[in-house]
Short mmCIF file of C-alpha atoms and ligand atoms in Angstrom, two decimals:
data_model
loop_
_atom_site.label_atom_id
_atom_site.label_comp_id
_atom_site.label_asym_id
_atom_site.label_seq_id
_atom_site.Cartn_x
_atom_site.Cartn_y
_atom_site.Cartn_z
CA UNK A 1 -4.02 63.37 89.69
CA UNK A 2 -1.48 60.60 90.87
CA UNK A 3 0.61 58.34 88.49
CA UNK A 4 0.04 54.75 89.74
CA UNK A 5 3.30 53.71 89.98
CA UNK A 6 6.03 51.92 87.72
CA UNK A 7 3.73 50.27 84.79
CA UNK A 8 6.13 48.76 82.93
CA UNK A 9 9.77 48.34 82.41
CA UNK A 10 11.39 47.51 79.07
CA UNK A 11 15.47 46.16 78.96
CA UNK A 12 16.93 44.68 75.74
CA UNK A 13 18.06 40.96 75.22
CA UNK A 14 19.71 39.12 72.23
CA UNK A 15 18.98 35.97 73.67
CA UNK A 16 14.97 35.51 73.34
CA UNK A 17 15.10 31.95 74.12
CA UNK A 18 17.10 32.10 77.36
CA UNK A 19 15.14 35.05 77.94
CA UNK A 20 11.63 32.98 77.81
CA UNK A 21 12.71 30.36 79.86
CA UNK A 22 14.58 32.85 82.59
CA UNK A 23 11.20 35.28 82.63
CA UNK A 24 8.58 32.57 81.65
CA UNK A 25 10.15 29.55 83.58
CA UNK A 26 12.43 30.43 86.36
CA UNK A 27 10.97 33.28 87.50
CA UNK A 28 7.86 32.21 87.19
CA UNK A 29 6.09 35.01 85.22
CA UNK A 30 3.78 34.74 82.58
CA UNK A 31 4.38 35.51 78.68
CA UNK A 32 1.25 37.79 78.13
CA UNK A 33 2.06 38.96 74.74
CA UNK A 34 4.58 38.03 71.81
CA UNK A 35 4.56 40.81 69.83
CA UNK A 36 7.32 42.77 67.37
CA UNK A 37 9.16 45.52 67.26
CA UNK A 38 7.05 48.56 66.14
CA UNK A 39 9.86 50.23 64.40
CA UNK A 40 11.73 46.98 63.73
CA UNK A 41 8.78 43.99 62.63
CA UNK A 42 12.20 41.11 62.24
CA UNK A 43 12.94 41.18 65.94
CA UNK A 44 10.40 40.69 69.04
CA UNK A 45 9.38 42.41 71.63
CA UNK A 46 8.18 39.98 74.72
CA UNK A 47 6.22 40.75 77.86
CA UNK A 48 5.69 38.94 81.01
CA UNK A 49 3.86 40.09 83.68
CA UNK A 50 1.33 38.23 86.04
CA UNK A 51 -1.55 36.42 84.83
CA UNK A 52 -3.99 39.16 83.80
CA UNK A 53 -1.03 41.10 82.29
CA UNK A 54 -1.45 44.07 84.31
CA UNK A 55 0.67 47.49 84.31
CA UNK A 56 2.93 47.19 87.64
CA UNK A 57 4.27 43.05 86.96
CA UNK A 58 5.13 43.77 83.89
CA UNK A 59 8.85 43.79 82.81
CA UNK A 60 9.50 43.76 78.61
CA UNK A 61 12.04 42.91 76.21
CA UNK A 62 13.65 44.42 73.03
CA UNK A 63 14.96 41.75 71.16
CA UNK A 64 18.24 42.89 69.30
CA UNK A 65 19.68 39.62 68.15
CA UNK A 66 23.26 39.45 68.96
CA UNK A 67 23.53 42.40 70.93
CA UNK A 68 26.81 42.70 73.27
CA UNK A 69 26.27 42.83 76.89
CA UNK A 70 25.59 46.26 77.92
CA UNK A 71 26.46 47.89 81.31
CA UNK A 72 24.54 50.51 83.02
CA UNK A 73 26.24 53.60 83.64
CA UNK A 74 25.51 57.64 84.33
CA UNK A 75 21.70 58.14 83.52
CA UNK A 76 20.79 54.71 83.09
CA UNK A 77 18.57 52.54 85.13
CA UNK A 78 20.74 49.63 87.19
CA UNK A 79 18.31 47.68 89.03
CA UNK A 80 14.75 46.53 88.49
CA UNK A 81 13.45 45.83 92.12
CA UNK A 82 9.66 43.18 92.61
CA UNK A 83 7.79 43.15 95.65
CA UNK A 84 7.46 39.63 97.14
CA UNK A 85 5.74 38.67 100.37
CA UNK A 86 8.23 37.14 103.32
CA UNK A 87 11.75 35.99 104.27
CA UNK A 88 10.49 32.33 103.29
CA UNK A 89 10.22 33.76 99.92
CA UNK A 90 13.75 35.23 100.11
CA UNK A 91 14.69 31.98 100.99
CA UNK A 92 12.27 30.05 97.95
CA UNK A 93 14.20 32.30 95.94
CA UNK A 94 17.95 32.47 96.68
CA UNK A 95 17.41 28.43 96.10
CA UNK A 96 15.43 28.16 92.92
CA UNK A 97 17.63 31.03 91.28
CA UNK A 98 20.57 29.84 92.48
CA UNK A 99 20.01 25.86 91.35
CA UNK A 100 18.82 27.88 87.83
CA UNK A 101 22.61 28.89 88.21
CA UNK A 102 21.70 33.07 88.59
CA UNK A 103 24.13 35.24 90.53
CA UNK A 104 22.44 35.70 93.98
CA UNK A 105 22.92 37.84 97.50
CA UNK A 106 20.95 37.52 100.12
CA UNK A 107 20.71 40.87 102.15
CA UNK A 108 18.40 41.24 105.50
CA UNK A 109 15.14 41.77 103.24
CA UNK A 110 15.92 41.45 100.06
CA UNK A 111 17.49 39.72 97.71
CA UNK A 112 19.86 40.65 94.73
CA UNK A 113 20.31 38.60 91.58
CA UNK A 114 21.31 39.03 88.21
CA UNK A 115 19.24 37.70 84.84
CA UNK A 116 21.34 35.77 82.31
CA UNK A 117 22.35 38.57 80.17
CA UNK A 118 23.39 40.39 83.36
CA UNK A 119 20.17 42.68 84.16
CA UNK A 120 20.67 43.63 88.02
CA UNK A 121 17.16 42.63 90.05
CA UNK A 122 16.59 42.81 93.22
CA UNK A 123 13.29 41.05 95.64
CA UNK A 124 12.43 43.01 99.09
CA UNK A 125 9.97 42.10 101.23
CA UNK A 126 7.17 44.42 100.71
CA UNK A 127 5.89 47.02 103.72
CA UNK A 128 2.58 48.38 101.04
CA UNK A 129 -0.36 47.26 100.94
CA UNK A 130 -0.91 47.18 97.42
CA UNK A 131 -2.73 44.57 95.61
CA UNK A 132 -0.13 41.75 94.68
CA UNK A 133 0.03 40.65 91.07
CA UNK A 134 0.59 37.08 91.33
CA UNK A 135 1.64 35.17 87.91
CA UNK A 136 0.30 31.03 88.28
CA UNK A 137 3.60 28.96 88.10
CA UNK A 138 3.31 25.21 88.86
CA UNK A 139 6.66 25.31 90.80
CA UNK A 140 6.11 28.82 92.34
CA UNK A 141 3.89 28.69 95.67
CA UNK A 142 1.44 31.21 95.65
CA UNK A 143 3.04 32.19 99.35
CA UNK A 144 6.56 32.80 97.16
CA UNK A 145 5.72 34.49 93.76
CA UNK A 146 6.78 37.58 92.61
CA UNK A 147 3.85 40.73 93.64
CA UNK A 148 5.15 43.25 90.70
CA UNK A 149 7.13 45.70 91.04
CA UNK A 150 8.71 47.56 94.18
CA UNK A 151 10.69 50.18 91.76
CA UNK A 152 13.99 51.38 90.17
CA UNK A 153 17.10 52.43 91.09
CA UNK A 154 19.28 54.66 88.23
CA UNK A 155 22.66 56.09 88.66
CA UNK A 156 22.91 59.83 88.61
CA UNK A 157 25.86 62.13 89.10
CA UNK A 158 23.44 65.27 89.49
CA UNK A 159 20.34 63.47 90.97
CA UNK A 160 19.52 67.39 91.44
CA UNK A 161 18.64 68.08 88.32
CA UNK A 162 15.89 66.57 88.40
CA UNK A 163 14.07 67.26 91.34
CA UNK A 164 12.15 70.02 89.31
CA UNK A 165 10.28 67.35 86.68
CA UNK A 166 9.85 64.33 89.41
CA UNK A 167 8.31 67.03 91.14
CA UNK A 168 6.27 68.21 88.61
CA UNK A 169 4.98 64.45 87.91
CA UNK A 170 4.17 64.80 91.55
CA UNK A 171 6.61 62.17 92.71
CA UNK A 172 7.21 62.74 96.61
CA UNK A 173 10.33 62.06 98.69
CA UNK A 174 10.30 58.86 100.30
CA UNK A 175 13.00 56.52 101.57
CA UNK A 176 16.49 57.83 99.96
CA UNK A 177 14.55 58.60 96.85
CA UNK A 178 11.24 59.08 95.68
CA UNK A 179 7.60 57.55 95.11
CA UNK A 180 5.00 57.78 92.41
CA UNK A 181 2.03 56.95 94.52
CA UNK A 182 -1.36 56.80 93.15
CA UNK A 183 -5.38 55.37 94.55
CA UNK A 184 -4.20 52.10 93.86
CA UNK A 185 -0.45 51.42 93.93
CA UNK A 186 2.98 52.95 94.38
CA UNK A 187 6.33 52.60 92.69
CA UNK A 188 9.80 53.73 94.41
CA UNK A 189 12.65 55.59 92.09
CA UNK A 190 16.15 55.97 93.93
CA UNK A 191 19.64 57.40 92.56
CA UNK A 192 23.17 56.03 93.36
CA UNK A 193 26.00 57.56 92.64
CA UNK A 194 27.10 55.88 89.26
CA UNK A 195 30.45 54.07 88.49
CA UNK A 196 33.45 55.41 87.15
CA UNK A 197 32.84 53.19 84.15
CA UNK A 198 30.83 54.96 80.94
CA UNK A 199 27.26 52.71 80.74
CA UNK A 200 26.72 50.96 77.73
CA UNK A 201 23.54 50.19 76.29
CA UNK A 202 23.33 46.93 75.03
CA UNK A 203 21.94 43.06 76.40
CA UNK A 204 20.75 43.02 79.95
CA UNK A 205 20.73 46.77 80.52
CA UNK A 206 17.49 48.97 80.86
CA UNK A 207 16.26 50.74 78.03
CA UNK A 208 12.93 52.32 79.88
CA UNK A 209 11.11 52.26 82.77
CA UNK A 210 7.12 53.53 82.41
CA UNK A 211 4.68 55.60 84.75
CA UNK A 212 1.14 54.15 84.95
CA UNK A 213 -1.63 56.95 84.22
CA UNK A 214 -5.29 56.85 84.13
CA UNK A 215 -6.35 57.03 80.32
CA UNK A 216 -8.09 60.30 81.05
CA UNK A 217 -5.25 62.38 82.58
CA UNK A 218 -2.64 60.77 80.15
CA UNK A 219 -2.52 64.09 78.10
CA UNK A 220 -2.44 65.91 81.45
CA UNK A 221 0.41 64.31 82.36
CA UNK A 222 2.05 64.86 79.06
CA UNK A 223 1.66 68.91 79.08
CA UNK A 224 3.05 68.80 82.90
CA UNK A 225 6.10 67.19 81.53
CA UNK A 226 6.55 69.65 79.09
CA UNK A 227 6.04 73.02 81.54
CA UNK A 228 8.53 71.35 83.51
CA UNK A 229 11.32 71.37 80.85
CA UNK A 230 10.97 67.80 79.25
CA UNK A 231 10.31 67.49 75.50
CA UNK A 232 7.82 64.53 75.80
CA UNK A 233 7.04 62.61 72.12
CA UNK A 234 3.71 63.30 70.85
CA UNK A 235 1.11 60.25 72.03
CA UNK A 236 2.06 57.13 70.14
CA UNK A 237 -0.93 54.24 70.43
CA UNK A 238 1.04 51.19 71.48
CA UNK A 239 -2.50 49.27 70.79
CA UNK A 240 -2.12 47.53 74.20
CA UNK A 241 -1.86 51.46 75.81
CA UNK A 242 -1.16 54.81 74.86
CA UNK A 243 2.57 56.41 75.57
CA UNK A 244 4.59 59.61 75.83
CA UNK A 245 8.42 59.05 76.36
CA UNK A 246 10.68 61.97 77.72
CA UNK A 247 14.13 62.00 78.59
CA UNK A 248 14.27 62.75 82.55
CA UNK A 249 17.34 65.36 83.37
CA UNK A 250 19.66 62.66 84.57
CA UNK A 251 19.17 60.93 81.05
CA UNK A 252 16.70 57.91 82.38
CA UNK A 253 14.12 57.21 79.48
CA UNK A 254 10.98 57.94 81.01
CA UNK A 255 7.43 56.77 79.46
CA UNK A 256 4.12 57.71 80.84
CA UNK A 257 1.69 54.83 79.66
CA UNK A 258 -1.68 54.28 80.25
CA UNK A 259 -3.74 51.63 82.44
CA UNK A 260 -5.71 50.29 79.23
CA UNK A 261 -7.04 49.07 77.20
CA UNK A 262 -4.32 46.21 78.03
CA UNK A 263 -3.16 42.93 76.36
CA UNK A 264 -6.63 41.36 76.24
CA UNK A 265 -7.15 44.19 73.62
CA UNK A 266 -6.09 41.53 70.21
CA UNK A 267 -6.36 38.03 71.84
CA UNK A 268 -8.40 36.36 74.96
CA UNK A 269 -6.98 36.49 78.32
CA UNK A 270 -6.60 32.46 78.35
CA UNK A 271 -4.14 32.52 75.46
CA UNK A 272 -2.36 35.65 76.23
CA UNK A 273 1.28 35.29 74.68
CA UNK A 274 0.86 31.99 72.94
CA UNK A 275 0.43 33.69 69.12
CA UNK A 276 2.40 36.01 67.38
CA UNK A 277 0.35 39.68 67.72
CA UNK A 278 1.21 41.53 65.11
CA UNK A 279 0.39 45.75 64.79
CA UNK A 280 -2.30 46.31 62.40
CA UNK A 281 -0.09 47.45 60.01
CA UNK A 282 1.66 44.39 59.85
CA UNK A 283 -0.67 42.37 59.89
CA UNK A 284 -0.61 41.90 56.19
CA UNK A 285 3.12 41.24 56.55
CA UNK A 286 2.18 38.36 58.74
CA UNK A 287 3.33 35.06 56.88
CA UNK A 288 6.45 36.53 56.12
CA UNK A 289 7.01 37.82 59.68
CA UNK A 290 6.85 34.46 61.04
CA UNK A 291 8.79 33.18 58.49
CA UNK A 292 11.40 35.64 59.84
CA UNK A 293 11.34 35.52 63.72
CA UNK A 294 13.30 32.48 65.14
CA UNK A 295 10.08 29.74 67.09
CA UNK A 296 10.34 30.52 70.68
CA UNK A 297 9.44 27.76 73.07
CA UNK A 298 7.55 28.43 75.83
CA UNK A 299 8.00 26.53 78.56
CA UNK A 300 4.51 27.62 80.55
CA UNK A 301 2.74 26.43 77.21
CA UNK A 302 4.73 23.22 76.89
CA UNK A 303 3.42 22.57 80.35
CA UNK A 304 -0.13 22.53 79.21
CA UNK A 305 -0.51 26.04 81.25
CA UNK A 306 -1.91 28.28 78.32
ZN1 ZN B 1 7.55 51.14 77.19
#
């Protein structure tokens, strides 16, 4: 029993717009769903990932409008790091981002740029063979688009602490951190020492990052967290996959998801993203949910991309 690597990672934004068109334009991702806040059905909660949606491209967004800018701190996830294939894309890259006016710094393999709310990314040139997750962007060559994720980096002042549960959730030691490695693909986890500064949650800053898990060994995974000194929520059905969240001992949210049923589970792979998908609960809500929720414009749409 393996986790499969990073699934999904969820930050916070209170600008959806410039968030679309940073995610769903520059970066050349897809919008897979545009859903709402479970606990908060005013506010959404946007994915992109690559064009099948799967678990390892797929970064997410809180929307809390009007949020302040956060800053990530002790415990708190700084840097969201994707997998793309060469130096040429490096160099693709450090001159779309930069013309779309991003913060970038171009290291030997890798790259290091900053969303528009301030969310620290980074691009290395991958060394795994893992299946790349390619999203279909008509001014992103194939050769040059993002491959999902590589992993996260968190600050920790006692990255000690929590050797015990990574261990436990059978991460292993690799690089200066660790890896979650399963049959199909692996995700990295690293700790720096964090700044003197107190983080602050808030726009651009981390909120979660998930662990992918086979649908069968998701309660497995769950009751492993636990013997190793976690106090994991019960299972909460996210409709598009099941989840457990956890605190991890340096104070990173974790989640344990699994890999299904997926976003094709309330609306057709060719139109993933384009509607409003509402919880079942809400569903009845619907009209006045709409009527709530600013229009986002999505520039892949307006492209006649759907
Ligand atoms: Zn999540």
């Amino acid at each position: 029993m393996k986790l499969e690597g990073v699934h999904h990672v969820t930050a916070i934004t209170g600008l959806a717009q410039e968030n679309v068109d940073f995610y769903a334009g520059t970066l050349g991702l897809r919008m897979v769903k545009k859903t709402v806040n479970q606990d908060d059905p005013t506010v959404y909660h946007l994915f992109y990932a690559d064009e099948q949606g799967s678990a390892g491209s797929d970064i997410t967004f809180f929307e809390y409008p009007g949020a302040r800018p956060g800053r990530a701190g002790d415990g708190m996830v700084h840097t969201v790091a994707w997998r793309v294939a060469s130096h040429e894309a490096l160099g693709f890259w450090e001159q779309r981002l930069g013309d779309a006016g991003a913060p970038v710094e171009r290291g030997e393999a890798a790259l290091a740029f900053s969303d528009p709310e301030g969310l620290r990314q980074e691009l290395r040139i991958s060394t795994v063979s893992d299946p790349p997750l390619l999203a279909d962007h008509p001014e992103v060559p194939k050769e040059a688009a993002l491959q999902g994720f590589d992993g996260v980096r968190a600050y920790s002042s006692r990255p000690d602490a929590s050797r015990g549960l990574l261990e436990a959730l059978d991460f292993e030691p690799a690089g200066d951190g660790w890896e979650a490695r399963g049959g199909s693909r692996g995700g990295l986890y690293a700790y720096d020492e964090p700044p003197d500064e107190r983080g602050a949650a808030g726009a651009g800053t981390v909120h979660h990052v998930a662990w992918a898990s086979e649908i069968d060994e998701h309660e497995r995974w769950r009751a492993r967290a636990t013997a190793a000194g976690a106090q994991p929520t019960p299972v909460i059905d996210r409709f598009y996959f099941r989840s457990v969240y956890f605190r991890e001992p340096s104070g990173v949210l974790f989640e344990i998801a699994t890999l299904g049923p997926g976003f094709t589970a309330d609306e057709p792979l060719e139109t993933l993203g384009e509607r409003l998908s509402l919880p079942p609960d809400y569903e009845r809500l619907r009209e006045q949910i709409e009527a709530t929720v600013k229009p986002l414009h999505n520039p892949r749409v307006a492209a006649g991309r759907g």
